[in-house]
Coordinates of C-alpha atoms in Angstrom, one line a residue:
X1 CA -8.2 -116.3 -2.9
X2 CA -9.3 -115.1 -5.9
X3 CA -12.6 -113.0 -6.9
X4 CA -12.5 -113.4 -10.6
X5 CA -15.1 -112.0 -12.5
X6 CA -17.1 -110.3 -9.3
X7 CA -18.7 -107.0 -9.4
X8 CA -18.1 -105.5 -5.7
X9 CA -18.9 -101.5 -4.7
X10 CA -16.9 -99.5 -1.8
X11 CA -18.5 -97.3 0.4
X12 CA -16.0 -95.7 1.9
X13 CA -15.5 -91.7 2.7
X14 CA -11.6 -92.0 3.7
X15 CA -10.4 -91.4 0.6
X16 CA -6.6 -93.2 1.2
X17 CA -8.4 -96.1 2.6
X18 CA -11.1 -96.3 -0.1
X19 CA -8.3 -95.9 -2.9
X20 CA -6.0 -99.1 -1.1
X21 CA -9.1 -101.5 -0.5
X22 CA -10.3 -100.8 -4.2
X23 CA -6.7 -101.7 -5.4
X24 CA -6.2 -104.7 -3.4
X25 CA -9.4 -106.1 -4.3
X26 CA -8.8 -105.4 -8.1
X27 CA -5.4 -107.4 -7.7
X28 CA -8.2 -110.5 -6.8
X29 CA -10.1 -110.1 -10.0
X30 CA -13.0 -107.7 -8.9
X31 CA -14.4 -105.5 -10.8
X32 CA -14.8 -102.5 -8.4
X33 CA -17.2 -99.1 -8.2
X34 CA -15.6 -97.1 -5.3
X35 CA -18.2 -94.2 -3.6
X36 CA -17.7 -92.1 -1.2
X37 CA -21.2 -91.0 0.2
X38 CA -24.7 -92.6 0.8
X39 CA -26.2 -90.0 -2.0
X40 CA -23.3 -91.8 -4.6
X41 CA -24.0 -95.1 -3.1
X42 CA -27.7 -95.0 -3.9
X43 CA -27.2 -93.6 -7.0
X44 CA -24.7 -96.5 -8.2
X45 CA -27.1 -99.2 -7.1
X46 CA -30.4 -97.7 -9.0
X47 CA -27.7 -97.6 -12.1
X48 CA -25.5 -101.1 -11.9
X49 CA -25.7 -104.1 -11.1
X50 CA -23.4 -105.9 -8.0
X51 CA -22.7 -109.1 -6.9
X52 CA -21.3 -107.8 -3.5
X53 CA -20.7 -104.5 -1.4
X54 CA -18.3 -103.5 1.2
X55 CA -20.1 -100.7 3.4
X56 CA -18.8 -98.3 6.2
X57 CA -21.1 -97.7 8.5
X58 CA -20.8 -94.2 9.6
X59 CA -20.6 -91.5 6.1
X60 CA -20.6 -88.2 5.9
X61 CA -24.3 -87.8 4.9
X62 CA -25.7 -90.5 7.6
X63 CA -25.4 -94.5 8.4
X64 CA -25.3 -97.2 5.6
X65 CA -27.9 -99.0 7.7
X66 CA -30.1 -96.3 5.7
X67 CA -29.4 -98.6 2.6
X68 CA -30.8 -101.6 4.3
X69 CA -33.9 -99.9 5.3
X70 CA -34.7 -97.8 2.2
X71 CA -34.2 -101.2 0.3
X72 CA -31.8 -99.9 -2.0
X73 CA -29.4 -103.0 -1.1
X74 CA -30.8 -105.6 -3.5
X75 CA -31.5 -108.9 -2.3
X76 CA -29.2 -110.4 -4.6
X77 CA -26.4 -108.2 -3.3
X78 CA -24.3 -110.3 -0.5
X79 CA -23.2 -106.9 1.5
X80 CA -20.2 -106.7 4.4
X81 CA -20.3 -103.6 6.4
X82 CA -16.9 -102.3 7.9
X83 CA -16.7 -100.4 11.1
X84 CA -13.9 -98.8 13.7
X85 CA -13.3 -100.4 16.8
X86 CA -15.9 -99.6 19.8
X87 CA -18.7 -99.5 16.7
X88 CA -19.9 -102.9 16.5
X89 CA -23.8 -102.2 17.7
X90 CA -24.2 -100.6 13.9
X91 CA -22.7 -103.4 12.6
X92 CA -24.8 -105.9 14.3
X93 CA -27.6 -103.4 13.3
X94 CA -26.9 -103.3 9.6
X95 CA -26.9 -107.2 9.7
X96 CA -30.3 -107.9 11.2
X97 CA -31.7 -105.4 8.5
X98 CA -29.5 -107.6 5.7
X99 CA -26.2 -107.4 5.6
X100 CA -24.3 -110.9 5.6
X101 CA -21.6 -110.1 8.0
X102 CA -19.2 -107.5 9.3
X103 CA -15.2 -106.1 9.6
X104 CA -13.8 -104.5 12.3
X105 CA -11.0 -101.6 10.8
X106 CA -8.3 -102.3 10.1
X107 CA -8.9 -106.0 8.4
X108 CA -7.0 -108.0 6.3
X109 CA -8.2 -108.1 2.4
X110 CA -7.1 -111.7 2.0
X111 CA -9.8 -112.4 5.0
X112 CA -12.6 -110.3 3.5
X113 CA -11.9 -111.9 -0.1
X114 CA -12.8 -115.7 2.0
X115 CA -15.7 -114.2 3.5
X116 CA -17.1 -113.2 0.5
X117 CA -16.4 -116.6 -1.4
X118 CA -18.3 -117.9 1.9
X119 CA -21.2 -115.7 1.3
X120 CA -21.4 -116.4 -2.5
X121 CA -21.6 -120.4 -1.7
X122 CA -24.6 -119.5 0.8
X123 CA -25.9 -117.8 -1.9
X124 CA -25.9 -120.0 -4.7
X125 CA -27.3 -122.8 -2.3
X126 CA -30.2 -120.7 -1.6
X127 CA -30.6 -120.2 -5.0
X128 CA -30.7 -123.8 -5.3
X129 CA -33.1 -124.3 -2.5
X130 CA -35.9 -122.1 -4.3
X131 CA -36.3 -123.8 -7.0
X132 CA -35.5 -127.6 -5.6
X133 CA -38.1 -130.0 -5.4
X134 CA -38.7 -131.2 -1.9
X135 CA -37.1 -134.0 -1.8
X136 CA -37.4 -137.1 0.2
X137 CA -34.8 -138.3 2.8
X138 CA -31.9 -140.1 1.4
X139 CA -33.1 -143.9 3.0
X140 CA -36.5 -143.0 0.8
X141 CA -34.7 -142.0 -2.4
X142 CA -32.8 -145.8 -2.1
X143 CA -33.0 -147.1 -5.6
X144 CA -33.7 -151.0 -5.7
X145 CA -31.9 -153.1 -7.3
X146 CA -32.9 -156.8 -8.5
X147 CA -31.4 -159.1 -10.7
X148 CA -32.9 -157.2 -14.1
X149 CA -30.7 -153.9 -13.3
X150 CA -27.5 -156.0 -12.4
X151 CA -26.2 -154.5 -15.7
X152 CA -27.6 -150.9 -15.0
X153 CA -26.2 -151.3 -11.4
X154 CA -22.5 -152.1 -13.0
X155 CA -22.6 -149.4 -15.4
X156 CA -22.9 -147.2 -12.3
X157 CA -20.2 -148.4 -10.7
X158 CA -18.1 -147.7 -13.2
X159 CA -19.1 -144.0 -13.4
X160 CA -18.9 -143.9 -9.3
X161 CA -15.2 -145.6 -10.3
X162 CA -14.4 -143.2 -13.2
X163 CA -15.9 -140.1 -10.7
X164 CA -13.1 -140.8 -8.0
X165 CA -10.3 -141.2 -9.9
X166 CA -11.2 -137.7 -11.2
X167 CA -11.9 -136.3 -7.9
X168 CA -10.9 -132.7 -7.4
X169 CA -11.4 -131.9 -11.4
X170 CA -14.5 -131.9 -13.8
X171 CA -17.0 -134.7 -14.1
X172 CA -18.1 -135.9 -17.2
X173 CA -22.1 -136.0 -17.8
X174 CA -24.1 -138.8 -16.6
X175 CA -27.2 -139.3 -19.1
X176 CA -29.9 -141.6 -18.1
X177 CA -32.5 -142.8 -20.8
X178 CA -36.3 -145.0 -19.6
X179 CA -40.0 -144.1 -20.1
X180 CA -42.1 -142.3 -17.5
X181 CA -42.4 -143.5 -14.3
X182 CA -39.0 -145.5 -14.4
X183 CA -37.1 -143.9 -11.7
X184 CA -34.8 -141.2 -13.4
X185 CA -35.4 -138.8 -10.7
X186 CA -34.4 -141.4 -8.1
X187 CA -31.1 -142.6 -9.9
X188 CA -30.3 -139.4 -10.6
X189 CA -30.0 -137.9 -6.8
X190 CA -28.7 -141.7 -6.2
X191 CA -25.7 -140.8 -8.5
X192 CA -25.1 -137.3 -6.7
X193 CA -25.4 -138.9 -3.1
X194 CA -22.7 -141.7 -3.7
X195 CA -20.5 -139.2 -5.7
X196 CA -17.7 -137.1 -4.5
X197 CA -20.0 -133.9 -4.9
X198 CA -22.6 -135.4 -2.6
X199 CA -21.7 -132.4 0.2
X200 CA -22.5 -130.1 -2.7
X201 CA -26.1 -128.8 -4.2
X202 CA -28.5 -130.9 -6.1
X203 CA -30.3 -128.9 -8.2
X204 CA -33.4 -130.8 -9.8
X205 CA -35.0 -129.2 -12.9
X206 CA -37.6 -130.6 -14.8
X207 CA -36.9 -129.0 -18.5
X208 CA -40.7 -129.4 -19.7
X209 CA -42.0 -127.3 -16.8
X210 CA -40.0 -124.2 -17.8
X211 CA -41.5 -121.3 -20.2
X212 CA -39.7 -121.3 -23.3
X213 CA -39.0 -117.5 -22.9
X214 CA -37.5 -117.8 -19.3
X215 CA -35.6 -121.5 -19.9
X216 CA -32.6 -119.4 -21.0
X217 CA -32.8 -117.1 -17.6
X218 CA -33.6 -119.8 -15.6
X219 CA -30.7 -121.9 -16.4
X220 CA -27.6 -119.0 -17.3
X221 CA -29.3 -116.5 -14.9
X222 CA -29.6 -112.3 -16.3
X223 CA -28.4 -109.2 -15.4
X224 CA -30.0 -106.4 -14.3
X225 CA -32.5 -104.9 -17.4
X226 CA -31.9 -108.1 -19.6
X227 CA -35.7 -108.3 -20.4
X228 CA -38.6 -106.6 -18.9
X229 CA -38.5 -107.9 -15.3
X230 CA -35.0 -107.7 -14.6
X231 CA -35.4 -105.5 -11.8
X232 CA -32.1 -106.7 -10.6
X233 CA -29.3 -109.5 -11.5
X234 CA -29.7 -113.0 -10.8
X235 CA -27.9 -116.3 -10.9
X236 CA -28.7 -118.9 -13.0
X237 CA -29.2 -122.5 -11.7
X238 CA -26.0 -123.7 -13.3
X239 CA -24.1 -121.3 -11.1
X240 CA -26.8 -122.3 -8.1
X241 CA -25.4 -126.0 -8.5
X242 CA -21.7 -125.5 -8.2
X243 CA -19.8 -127.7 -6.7
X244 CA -22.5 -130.2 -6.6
X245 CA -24.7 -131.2 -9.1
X246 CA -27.8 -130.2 -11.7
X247 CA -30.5 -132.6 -12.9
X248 CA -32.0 -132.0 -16.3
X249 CA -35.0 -133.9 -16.3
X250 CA -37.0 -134.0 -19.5
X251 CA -34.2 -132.7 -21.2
X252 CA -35.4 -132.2 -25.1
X253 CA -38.1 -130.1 -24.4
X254 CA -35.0 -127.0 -24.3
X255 CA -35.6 -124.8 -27.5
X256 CA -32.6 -125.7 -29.9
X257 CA -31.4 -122.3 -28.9
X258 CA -31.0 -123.3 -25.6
X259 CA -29.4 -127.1 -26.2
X260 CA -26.7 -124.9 -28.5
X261 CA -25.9 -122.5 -25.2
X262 CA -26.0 -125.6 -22.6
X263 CA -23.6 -127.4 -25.4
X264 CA -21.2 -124.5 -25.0
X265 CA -21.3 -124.6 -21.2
X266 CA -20.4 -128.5 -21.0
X267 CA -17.5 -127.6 -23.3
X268 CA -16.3 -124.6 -22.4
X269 CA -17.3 -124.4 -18.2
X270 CA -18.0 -121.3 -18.6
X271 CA -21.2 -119.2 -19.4
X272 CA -22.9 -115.8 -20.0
X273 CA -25.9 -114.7 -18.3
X274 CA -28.8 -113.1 -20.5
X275 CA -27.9 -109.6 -21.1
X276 CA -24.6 -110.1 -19.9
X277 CA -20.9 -109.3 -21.3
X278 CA -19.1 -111.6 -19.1
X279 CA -18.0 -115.0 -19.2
X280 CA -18.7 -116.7 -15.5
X281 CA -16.9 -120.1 -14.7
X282 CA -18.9 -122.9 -13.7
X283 CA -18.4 -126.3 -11.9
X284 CA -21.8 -128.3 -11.8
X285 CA -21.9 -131.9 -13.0
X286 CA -24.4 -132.3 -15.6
X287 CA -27.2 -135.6 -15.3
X288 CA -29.5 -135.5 -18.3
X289 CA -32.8 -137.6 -18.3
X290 CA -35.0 -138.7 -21.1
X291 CA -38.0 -140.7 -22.0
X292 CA -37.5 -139.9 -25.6
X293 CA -35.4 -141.8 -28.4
X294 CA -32.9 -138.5 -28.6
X295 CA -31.3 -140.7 -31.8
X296 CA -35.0 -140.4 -33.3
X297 CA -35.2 -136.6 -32.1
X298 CA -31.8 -135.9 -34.0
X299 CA -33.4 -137.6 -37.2
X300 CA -36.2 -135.2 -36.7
X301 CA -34.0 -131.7 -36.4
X302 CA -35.5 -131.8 -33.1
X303 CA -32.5 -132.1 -30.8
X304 CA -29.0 -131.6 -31.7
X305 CA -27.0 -133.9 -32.8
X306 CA -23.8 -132.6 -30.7
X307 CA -25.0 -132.2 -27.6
X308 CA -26.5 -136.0 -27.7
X309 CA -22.4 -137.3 -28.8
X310 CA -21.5 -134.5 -25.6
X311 CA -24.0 -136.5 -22.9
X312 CA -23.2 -140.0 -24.3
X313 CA -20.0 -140.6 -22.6
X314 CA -21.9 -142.5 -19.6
X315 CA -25.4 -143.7 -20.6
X316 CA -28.0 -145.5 -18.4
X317 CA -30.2 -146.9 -19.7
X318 CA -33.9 -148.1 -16.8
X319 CA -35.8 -150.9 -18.1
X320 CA -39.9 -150.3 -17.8
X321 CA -41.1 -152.3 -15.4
X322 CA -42.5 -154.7 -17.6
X323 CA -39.2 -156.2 -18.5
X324 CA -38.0 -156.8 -14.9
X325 CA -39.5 -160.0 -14.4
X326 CA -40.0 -160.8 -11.2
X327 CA -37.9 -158.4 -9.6
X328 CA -41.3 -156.4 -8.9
X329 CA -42.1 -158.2 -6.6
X330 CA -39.2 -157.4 -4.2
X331 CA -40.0 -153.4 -5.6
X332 CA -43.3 -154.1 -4.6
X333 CA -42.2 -155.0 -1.2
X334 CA -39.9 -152.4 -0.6
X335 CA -42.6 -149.4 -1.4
X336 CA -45.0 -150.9 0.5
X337 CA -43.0 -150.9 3.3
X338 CA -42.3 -147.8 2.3
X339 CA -45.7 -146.2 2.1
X340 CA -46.9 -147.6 5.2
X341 CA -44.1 -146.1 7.1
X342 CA -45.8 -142.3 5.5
X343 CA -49.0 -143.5 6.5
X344 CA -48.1 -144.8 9.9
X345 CA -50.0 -148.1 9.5
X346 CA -48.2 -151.5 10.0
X347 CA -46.5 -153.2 7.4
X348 CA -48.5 -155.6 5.2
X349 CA -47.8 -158.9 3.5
X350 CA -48.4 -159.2 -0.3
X351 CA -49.9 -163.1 -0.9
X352 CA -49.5 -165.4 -3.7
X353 CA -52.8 -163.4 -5.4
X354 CA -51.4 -160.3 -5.3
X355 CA -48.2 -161.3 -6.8
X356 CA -49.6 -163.2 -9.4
X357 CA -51.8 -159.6 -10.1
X358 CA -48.3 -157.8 -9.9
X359 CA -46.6 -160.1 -12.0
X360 CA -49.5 -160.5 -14.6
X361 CA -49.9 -156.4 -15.0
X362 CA -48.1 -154.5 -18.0
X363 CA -47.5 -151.3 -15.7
X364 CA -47.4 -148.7 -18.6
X365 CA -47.0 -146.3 -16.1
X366 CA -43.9 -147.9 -14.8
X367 CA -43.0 -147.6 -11.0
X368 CA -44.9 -144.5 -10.6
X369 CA -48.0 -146.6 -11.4
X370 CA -46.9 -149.6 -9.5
X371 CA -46.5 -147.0 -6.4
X372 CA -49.6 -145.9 -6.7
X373 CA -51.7 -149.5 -6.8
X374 CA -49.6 -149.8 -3.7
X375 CA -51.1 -146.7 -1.6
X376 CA -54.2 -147.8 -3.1
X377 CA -53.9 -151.4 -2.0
X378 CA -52.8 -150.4 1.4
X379 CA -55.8 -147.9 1.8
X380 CA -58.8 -150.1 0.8
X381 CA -57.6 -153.7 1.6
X382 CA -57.9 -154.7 4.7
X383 CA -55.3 -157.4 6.1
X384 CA -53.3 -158.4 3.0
X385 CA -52.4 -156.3 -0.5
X386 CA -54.3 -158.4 -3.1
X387 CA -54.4 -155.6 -5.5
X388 CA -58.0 -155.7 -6.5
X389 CA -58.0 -152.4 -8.3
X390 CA -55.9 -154.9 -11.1
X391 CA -58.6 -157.5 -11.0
X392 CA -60.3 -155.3 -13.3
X393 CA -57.3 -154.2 -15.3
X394 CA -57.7 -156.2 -18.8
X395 CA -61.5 -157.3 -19.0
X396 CA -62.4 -160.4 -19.9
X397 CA -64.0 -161.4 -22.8
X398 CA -67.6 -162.3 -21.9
X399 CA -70.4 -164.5 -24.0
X400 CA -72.5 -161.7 -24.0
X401 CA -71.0 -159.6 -26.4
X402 CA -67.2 -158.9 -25.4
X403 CA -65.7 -155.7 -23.9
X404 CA -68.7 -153.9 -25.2
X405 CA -71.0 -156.0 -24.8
X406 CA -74.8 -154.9 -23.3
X407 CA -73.8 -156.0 -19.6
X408 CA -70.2 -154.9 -19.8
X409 CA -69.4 -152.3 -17.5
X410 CA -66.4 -150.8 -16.2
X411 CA -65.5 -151.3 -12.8
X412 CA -65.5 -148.7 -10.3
X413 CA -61.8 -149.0 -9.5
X414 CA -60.9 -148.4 -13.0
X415 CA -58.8 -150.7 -15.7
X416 CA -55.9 -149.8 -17.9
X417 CA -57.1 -148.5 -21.0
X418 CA -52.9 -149.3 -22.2
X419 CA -53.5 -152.5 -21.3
X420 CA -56.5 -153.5 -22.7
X421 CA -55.1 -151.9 -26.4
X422 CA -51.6 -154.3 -25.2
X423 CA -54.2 -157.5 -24.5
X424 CA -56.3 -156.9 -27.7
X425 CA -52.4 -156.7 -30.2
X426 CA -51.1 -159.6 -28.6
X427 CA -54.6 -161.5 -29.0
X428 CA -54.4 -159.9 -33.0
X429 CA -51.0 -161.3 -33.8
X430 CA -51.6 -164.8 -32.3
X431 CA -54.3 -165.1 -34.5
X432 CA -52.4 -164.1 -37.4
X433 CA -49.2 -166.5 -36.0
X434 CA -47.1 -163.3 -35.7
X435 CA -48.1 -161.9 -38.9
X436 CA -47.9 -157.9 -38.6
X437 CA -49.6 -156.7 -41.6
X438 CA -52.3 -159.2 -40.9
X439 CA -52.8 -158.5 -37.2
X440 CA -53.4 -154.1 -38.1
X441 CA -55.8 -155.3 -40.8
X442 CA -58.0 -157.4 -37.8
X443 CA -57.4 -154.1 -35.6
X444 CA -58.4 -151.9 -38.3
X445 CA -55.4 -149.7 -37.1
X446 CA -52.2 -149.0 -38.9
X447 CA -49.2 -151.5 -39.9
X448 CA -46.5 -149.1 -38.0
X449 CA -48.8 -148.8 -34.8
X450 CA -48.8 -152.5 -34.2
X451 CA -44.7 -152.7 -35.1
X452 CA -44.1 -149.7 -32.8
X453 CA -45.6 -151.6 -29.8
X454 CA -44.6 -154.7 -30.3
X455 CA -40.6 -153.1 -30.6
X456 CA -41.3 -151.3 -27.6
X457 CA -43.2 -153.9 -25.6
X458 CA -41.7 -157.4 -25.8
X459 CA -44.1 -158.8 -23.8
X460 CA -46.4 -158.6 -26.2
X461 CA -44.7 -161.1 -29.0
X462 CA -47.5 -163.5 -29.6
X463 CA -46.5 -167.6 -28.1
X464 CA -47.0 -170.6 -29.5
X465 CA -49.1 -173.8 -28.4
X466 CA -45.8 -174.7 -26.9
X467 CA -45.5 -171.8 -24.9
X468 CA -42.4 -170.5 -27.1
X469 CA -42.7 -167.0 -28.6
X470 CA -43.5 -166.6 -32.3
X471 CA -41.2 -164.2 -34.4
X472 CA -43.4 -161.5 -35.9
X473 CA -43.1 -161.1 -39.8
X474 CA -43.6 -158.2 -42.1
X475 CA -45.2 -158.9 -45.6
X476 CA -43.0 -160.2 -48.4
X477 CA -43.9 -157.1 -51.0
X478 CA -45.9 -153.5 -50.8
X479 CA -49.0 -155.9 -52.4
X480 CA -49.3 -158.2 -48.7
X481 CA -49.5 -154.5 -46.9

């Protein structure tokens, strides 16, 4: 057993017996203050920082449960107290106030050193906990598969492969890449639970949500007096996730500061807290999630282009909805179920209209959208889910004017404004016969708009009388533009 890299204080008054703990706990890597008195003991705390503390019970100058009650113990601090034989109430005393558990004199070092180890893995999973989204139970979090993610479903099985034949050692980064609303999340703690970390900590982190000036903190943890409200050392969620895994949601909005320090980690396994001198290991697999072309982001300066090469060892890529085909249907089905079950109302078939509404929608918001037409559905239709709040979704044109026109109003339920702008392109390049240029001169919009959402919506390739889709073309010279 071995406490590498650990700061750990004695409170001891024997002085032969404080001496022989402090050097057989040195011999397992600690880094150890040894005091003698309560008046020492609460002078050491207000000065340095400690990961864990060994405490005697009865000192010259009064009880250690003193500590607990003055609050000079820090939270952070996982504290054992030590007592003789016959003096176990104080013990049981000092742990009700705090302490995390207790030795009866004379005890074996080699025992105390893997019940601190103990303590430290209860801590960093309570670390984990406070900033873990609540998550759903694991038969909710089920990702579903259809016939469009058969290749996304393989590629995972090769990592799940490739992650037991390195059980026991590091895991290589898992980085998943789809727009908003995809399911990242989901695949993510879908990775963890089939893993061989799943009996470890997920740690869930969405990137965008943390302030610039506390990303670095949040992730590597600090020391005591690193920045202004450091009142006292604290682990990082790298070190929270050890053993199991972190989830790095949204993962270029980290400063470029901050990519260069998780870089190092990956490579390394080891890190330094802010305001620290210390290197502490670490053994959390990494899962990175985007919606953003990171290739694009390199091109920019806006994400570095070493920790993209470091992520891209196994990369999974999540289709948008649109692209499934009709594979949302079965979704559709599955989250109804689903959501019903939350809302303890019966199940609740979905008829030929409303899978014709399903399959006619572009979802721009993915299956976070599709989700919520579901609860909606199930809410304000009655018997079957028809979808009516997609009814409205793309307006039609009318004789009186169009989408504008003097009797045109929108519906109470709402309609896509996405889709609409989607309809109105792929009506544009039809009547240009795929022409680009042409098409953004109708739309009075520019040339790159309409070839940006046509490469990133195939749907909306215009079709032919035949039914067959047209290729889009680009003007032969600058003149055509």
């Amino acid at each position: 057993m071995t406490l590498s890299g650990t700061r750990l204080l004695i409170l001891e008054d024997e002085p032969l017996v404080r001496r022989r703990l402090a050097t057989q706990l040195e011999k397992l890597g600690a880094e150890v203050t040894a005091v003698g008195t309560l008046e020492e003991a609460r002078r050491v705390f207000r000065d340095l920082s400690f990961e864990f503390a060994l405490l005697d019970v009865n000192l010259p100058d009064g009880r250690c449960l003193e500590l607990f009650e003055e609050k000079v113990v820090p939270a952070s601090v996982v504290a054992v107290v030590m007592t003789a034989e016959g003096g176990i109430g104080g013990a049981v005393e000092a742990m009700r106030l705090g302490a995390a558990d207790y030795l009866v004199k004379p005890f074996d070092v080699e025992d105390f050193a893997a019940r601190l180890a103990k303590a430290r893995r209860a801590r960093q999973a309570r670390r984990g906990d406070q900033f873990r989204q609540q998550q759903q139970a694991a038969a909710e979090d089920a990702f579903v598969f259809g016939s469009a993610l058969a290749g996304v479903e393989a590629q995972l099985n090769k990592i799940l492969a490739a992650d037991r034949r390195l059980q026991g050692g590091a895991l290589p980064p898992v980085f998943i890449e789809g727009e908003t609303g995809t399911g990242k999340t989901t695949l993510a703690r879908w990775i963890h639970r089939r893993g061989p970390r799943a009996d470890g900590p997920l740690v869930e982190v969405n990137c965008s949500a943390l302030p610039e000036t506390l990303a670095e903190s949040e992730l590597f943890g600090h020391e005591r007096g690193a920045f202004t409200d450091a009142k006292e050392a604290r682990i990082g969620l790298l070190e929270a996730a050890e053993g199991g895994t972190l989830f790095l949601d949204e993962l270029p909005s980290l400063s470029l500061a901050v990519q260069a320090k998780l870089l190092k980690a990956l490579e390394d396994r080891t890190i330094r807290r802010v305001g620290g001198t210390r290197t502490v290991a670490i053994d959390a697999r990494i899962v990175a999630a985007t919606n953003a072309d990171l290739r694009t982001l390199v091109a920019a300066g806006k994400f570095r282009e070493d920790l993209l090469h470091r992520l891209d060892l196994f990369r999974v890529r999540i289709p948008p909805l649109r692209e499934r085909g009709d594979d949302i249907v079965v979704l559709a089905e599955t989250l109804a179920a689903r959501i019903a079950k939350n809302y303890r109302i019966a199940p609740r078939p979905i008829p030929p209209l409303g899978r014709s509404r399903l399959r006619s929608h572009t979802w721009p918001g993915n299956v976070r959208e599709l989700a919520h037409e579901i609860e909606r559905s199930l809410v304000f239709d009655e018997d079957e889910l028809i979808f009516s709040g997609l009814a409205a979704a793309v307006p039609k044109e009318t004789a009186d004017g169009g989408l504008l026109g003097p009797r045109f109003r929108i519906p109470a339920s709402g309609f896509s404004l996405e889709a609409t702008v989607d309809a109105l392109i792929k009506r544009a390049l039809e009547q240009t016969e795929g022409n680009v240029s042409a098409a953004a001169r109708l739309l009075n919009v520019e040339r790159d708009f309409v070839r940006y959402r046509v490469k990133t919506r195939p749907h909306l390739a215009p079709t032919g009388a035949d039914g067959k889709p047209l290729a889009t073309s680009e003007p032969a010279d600058a003149a055509e533009r």
